[in-house]
mmCIF file of C-alpha atoms in Angstrom:
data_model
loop_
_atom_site.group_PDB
_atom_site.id
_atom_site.type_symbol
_atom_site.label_atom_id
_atom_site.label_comp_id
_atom_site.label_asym_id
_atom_site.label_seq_id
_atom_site.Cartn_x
_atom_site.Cartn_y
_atom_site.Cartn_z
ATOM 1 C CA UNK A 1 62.524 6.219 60.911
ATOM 2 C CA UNK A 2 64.290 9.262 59.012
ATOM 3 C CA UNK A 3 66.128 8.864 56.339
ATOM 4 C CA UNK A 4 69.625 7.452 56.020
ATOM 5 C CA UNK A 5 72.675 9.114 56.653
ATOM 6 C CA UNK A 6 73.066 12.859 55.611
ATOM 7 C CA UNK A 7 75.824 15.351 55.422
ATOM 8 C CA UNK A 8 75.096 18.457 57.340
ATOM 9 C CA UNK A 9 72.903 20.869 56.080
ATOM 10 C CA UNK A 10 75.755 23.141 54.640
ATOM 11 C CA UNK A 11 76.513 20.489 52.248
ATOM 12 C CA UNK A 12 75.896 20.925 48.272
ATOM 13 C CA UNK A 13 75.984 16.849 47.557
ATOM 14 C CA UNK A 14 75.390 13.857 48.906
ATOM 15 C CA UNK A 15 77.954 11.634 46.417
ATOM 16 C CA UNK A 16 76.685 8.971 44.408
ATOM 17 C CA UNK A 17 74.625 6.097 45.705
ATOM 18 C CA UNK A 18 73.764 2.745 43.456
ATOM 19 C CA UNK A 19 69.767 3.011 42.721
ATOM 20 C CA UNK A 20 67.249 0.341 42.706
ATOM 21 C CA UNK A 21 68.659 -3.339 41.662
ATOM 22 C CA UNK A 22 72.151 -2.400 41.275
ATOM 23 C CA UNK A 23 71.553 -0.599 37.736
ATOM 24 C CA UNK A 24 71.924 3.265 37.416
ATOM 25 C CA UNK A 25 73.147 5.905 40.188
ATOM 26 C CA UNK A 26 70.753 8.169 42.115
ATOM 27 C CA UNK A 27 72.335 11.363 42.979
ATOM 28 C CA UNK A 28 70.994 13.162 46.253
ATOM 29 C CA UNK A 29 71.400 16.968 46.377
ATOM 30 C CA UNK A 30 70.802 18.180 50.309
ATOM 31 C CA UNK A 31 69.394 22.148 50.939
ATOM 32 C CA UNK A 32 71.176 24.728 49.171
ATOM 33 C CA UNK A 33 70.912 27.163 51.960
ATOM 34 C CA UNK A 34 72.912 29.812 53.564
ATOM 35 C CA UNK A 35 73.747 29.611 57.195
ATOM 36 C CA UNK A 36 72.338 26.723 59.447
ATOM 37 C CA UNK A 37 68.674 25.678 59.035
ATOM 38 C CA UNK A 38 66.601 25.743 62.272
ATOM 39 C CA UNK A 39 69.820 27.061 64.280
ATOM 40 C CA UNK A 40 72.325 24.820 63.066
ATOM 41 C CA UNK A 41 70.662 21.103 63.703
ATOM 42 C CA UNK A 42 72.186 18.283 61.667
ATOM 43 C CA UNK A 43 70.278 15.370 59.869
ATOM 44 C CA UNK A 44 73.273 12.933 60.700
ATOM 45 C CA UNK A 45 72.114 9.190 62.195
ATOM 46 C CA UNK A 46 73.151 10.646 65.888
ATOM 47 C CA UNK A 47 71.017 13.745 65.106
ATOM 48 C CA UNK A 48 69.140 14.921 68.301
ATOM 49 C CA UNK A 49 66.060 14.920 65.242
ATOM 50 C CA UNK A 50 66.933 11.257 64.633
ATOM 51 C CA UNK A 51 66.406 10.970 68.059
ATOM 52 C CA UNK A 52 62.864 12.631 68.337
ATOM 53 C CA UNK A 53 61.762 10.382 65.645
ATOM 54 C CA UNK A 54 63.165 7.479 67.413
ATOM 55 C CA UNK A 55 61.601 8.416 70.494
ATOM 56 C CA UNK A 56 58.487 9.177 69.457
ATOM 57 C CA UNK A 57 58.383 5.808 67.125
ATOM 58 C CA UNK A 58 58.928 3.776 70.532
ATOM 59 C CA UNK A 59 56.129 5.095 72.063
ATOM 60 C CA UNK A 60 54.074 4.133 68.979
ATOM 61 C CA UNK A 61 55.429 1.234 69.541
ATOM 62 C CA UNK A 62 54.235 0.232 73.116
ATOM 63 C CA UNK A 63 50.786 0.051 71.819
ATOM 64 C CA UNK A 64 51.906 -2.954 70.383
ATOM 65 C CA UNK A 65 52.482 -5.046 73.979
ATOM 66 C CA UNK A 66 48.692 -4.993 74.584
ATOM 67 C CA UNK A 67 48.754 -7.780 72.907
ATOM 68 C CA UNK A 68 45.482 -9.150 70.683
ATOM 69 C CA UNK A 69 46.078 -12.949 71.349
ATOM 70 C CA UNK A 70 43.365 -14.423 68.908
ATOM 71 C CA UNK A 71 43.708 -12.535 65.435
ATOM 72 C CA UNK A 72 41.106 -14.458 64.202
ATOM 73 C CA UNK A 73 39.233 -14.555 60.840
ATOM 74 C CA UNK A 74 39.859 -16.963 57.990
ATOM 75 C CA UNK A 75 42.488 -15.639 55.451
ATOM 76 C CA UNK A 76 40.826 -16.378 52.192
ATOM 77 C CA UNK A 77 37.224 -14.726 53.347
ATOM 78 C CA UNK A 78 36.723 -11.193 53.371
ATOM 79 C CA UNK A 79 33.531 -10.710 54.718
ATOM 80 C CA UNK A 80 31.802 -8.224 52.936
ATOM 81 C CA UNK A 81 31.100 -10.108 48.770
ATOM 82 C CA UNK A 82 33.571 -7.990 47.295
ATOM 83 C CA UNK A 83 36.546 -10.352 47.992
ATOM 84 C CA UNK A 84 37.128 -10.777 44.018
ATOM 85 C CA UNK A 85 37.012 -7.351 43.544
ATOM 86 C CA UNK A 86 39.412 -6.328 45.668
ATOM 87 C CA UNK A 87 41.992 -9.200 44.832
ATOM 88 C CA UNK A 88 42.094 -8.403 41.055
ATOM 89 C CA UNK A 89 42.236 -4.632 42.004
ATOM 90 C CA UNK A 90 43.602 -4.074 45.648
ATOM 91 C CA UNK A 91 44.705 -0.661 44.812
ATOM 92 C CA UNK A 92 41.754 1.137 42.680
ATOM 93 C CA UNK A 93 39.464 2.987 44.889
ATOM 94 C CA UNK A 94 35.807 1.913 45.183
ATOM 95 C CA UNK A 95 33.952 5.305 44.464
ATOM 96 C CA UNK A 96 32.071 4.880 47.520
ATOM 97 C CA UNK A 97 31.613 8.256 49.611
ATOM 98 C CA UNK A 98 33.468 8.751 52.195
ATOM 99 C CA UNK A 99 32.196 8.694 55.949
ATOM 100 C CA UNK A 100 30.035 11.896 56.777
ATOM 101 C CA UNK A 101 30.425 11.482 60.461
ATOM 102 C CA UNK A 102 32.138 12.313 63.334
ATOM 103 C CA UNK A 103 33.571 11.443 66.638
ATOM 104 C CA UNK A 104 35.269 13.779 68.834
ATOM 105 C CA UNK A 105 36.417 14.830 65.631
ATOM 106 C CA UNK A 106 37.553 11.370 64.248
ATOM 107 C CA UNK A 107 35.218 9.955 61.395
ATOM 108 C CA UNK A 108 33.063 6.838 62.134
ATOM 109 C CA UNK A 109 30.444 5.440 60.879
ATOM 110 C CA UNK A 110 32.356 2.482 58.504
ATOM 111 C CA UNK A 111 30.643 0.302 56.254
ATOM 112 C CA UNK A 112 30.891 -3.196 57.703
ATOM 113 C CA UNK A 113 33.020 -4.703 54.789
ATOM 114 C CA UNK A 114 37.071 -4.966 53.839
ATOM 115 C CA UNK A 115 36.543 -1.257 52.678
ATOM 116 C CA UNK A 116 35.291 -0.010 55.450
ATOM 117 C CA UNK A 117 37.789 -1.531 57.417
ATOM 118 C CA UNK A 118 40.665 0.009 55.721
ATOM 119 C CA UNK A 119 39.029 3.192 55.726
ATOM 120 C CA UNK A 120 38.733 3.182 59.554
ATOM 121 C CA UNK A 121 42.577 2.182 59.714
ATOM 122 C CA UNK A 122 43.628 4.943 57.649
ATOM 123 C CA UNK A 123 41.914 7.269 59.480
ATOM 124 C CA UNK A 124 43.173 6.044 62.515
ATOM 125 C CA UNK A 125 46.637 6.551 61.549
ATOM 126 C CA UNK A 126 45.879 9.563 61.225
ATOM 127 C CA UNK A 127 44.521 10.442 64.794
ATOM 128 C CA UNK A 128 47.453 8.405 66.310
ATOM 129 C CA UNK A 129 49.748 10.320 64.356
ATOM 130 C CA UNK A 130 48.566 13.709 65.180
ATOM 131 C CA UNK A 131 49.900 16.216 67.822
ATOM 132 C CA UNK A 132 47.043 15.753 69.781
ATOM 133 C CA UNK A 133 48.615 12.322 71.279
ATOM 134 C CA UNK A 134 50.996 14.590 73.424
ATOM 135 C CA UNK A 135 47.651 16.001 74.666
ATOM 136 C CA UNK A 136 46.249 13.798 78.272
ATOM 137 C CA UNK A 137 42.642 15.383 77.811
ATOM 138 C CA UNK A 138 42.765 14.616 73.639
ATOM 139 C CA UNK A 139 44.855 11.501 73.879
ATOM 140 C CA UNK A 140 42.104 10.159 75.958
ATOM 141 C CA UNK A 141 39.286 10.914 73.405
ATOM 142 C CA UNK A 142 41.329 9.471 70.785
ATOM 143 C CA UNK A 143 41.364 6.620 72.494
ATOM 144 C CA UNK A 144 37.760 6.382 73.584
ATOM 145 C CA UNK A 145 36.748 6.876 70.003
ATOM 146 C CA UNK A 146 38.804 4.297 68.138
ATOM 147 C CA UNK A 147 39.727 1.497 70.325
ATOM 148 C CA UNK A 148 37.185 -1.495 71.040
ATOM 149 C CA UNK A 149 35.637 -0.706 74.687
ATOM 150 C CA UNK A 150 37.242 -3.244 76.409
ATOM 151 C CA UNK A 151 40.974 -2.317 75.685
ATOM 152 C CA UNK A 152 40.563 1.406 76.327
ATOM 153 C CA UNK A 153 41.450 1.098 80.092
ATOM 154 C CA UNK A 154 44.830 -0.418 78.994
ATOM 155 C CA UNK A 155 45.667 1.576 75.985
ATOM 156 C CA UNK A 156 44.842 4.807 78.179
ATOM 157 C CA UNK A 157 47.240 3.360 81.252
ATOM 158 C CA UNK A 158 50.206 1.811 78.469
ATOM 159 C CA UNK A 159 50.498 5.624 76.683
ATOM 160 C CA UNK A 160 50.400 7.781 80.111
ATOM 161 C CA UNK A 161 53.516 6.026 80.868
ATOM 162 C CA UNK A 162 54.666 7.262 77.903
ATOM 163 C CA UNK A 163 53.366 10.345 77.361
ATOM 164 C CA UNK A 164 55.026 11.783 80.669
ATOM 165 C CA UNK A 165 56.006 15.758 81.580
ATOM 166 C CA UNK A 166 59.837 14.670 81.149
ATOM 167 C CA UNK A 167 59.036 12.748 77.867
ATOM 168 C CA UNK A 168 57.785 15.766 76.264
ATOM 169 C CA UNK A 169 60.477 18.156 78.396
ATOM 170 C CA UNK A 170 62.426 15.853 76.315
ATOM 171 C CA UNK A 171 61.168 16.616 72.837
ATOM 172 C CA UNK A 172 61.328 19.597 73.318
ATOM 173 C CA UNK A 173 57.801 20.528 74.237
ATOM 174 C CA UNK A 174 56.495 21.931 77.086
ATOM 175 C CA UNK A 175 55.237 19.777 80.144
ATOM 176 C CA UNK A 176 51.695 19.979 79.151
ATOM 177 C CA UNK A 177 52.107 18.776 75.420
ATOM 178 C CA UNK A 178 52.586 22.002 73.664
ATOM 179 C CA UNK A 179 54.880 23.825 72.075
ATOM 180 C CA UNK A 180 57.434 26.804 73.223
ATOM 181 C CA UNK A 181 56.521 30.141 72.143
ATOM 182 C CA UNK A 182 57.653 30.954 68.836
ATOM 183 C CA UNK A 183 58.361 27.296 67.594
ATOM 184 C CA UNK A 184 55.099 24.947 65.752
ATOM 185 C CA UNK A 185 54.819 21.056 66.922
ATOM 186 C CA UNK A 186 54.420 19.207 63.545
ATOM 187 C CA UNK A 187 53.100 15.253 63.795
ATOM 188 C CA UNK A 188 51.286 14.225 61.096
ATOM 189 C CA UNK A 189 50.455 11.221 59.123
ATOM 190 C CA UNK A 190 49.202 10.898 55.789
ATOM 191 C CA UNK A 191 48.621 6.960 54.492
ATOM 192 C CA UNK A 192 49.831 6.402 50.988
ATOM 193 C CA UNK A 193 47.555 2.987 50.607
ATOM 194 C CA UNK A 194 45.901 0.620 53.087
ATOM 195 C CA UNK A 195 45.279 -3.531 52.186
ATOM 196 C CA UNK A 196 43.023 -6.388 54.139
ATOM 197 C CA UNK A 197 45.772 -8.779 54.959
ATOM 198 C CA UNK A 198 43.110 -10.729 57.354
ATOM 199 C CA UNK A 199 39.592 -11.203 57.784
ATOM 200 C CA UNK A 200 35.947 -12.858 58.950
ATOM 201 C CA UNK A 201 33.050 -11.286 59.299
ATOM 202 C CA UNK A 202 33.837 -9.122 61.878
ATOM 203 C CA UNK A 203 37.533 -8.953 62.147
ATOM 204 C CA UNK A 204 39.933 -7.768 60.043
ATOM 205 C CA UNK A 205 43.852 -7.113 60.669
ATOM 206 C CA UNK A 206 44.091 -4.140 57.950
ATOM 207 C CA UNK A 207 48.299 -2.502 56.982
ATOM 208 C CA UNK A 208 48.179 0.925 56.672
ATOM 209 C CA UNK A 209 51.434 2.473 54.405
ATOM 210 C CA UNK A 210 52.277 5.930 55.673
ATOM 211 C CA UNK A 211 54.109 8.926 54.795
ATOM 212 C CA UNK A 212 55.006 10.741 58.344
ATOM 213 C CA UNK A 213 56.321 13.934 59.264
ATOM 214 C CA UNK A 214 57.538 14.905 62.949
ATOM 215 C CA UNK A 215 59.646 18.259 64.469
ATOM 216 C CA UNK A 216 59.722 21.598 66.048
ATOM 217 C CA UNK A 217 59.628 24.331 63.654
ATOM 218 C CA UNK A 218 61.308 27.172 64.731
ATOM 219 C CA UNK A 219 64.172 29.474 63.877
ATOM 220 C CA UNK A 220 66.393 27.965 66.997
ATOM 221 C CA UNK A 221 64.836 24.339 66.655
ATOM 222 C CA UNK A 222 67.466 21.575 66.908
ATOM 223 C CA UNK A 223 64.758 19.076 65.927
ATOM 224 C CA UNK A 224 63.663 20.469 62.375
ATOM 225 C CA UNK A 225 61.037 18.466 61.611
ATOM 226 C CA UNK A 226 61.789 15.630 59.392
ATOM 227 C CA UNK A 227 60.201 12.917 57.210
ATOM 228 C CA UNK A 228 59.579 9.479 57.604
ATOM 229 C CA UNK A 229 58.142 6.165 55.888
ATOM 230 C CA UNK A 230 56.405 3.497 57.752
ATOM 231 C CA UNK A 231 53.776 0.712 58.001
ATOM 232 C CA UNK A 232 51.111 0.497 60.586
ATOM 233 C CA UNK A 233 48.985 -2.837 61.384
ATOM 234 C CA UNK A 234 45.710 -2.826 62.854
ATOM 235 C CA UNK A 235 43.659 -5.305 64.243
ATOM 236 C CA UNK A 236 39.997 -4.252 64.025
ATOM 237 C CA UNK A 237 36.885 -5.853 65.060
ATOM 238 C CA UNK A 238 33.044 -4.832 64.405
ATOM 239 C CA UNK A 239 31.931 -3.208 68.114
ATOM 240 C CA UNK A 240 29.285 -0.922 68.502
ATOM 241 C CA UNK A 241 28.581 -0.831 64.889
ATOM 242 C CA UNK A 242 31.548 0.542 63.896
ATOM 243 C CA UNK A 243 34.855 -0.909 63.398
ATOM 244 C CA UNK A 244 37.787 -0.288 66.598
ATOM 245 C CA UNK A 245 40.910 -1.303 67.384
ATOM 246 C CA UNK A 246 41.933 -3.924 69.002
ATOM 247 C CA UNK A 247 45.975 -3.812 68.307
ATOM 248 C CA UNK A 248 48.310 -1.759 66.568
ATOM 249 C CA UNK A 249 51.977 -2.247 65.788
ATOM 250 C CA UNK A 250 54.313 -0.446 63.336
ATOM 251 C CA UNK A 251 57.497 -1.137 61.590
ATOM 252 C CA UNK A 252 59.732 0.997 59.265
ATOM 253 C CA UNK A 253 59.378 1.777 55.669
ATOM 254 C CA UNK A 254 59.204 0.852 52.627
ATOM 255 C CA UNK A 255 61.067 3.724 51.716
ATOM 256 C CA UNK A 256 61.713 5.685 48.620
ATOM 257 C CA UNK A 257 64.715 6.848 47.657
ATOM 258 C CA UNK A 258 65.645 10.501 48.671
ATOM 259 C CA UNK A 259 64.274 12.996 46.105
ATOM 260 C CA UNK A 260 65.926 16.056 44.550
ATOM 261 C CA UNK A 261 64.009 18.387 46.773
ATOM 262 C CA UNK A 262 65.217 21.157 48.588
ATOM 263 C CA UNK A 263 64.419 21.298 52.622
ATOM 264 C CA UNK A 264 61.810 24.615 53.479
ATOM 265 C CA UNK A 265 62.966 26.732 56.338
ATOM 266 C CA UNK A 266 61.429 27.247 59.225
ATOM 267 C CA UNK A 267 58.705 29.656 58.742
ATOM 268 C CA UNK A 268 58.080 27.741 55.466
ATOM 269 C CA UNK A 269 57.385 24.330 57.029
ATOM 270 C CA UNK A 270 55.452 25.995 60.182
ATOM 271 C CA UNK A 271 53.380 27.876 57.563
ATOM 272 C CA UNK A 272 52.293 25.090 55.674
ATOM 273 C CA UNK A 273 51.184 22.864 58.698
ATOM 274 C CA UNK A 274 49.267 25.599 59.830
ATOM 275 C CA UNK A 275 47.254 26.458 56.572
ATOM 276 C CA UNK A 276 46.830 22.684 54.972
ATOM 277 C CA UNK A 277 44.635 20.551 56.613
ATOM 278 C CA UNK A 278 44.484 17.264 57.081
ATOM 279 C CA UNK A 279 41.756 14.675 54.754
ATOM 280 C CA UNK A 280 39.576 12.470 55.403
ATOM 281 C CA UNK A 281 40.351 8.615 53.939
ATOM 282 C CA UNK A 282 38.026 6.098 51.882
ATOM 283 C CA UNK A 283 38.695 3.638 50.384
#
């Protein structure tokens, strides 16, 4: 889920790799920096932050085996008598406002249409993204708020054998969820675009493009945090008048290629996270 493979941080170049169909040369540059960045932790494919991501993506991941058997819905309806609308223009937002409600500190409240269903996806990317997953007490109000009632029990049950002490022992986090003193969690998602791939009246399977970024910031962290590119799909239905989920899966990418940008220490990065919030998503 991170990038491909990197020279260590001490590096100046990257060489020369061919760019998009085989015509023209993109030229990565890696941190100009002096002395090791979060303690000396490598971006290599057998980085130990390679490995968080990796980790962290299979437990993502096990959402997936509660499986929703009937994804229902017929492809060429969407539900809602803006179908035409949002085939000619699937990227252009609608101008509607965006929700102006909240659920444990989620937003709700959807408009029961394609947009509304996209909206609720993004936004749920967002929640499942965030570092309150590591959290038992939060993970469980996540859930509670965005998946339909009668796959909560399972959801809840799949993730606690995930989310264990020695799982986030592992990731370097305490046993509780949170992080050592002196060192910021960062696990955020931020969807780039969202599109109706299925739907009925009151179903809708809904891809979700996202930007992610996941780490320990800290000046002795050996898992800086790191970026990542992704694609979530949800399968929603209508349920309690709002849109939940029913499924989830993810998959890697698509993936830009590597800008020219140089990587922000560790105060930077923990800085940041702490002083930009997150948004709320409409389509």
């Amino acid at each position: 889920m991170s990038p491909g493979d990197e020279p260590g941080y001490g590096d100046t170049s990257h060489g020369e790799d061919r760019g998009y169909g085989g015509s023209g040369q993109t030229r990565t540059r890696l941190p100009e920096r002096t002395g090791d960045v979060y303690g000396g932790a490598r971006r290599g494919r057998g980085s130990s932050s390679r490995s968080l991501v990796t980790v962290v993506g299979v437990v993502v991941l096990l959402i997936a085996a509660i499986a929703f058997a009937n994804r229902g819905g017929d492809e060429s309806s969407s539900g809602n008598g803006d179908g035409d609308k949002a085939r000619t223009s699937p990227t252009a937002a609608s101008g509607d406002r965006p929700v102006d409600t909240r659920t444990s500190g989620i937003p709700s409240g959807y408009a029961h249409n394609a947009r509304g269903a996209q909206s609720a996806a993004a936004n749920y990317a967002v929640a499942l993204g965030s570092t309150d997953m590591f959290s038992k007490a939060r993970r469980d109000q996540i859930l509670s708020t965005i998946i339909t009632p009668s796959r909560v029990t399972e959801f809840q049950a799949t993730l606690d054998k995930a989310y264990t002490p020695q799982f986030n022992k592992n990731v370097g986090l305490n046993e509780d969820g949170s992080a050592p003193k002196g060192y910021t969690f960062v696990s955020r998602t931020s969807p780039i675009g969202a599109k109706i791939t299925e739907s009925s009246s009151d179903t809708a399977t809904v891809e979700v493009w996202c930007g992610g970024l996941l780490g320990l910031a800290g000046q002795n962290s050996t898992n800086p945090v790191t970026s990542s590119w992704f694609t979530i799909t949800m399968q929603l239905e209508w349920s309690g008048d709002d849109w939940k989920i029913v499924s989830h899966s993810q998959k890697d990418g698509p993936a830009p290629v590597p800008g020219d940008d140089r990587a922000a220490g560790a105060d930077e990065i923990a800085k940041a996270v702490e002083e930009y919030g997150g948004f709320t998503y409409a389509r």
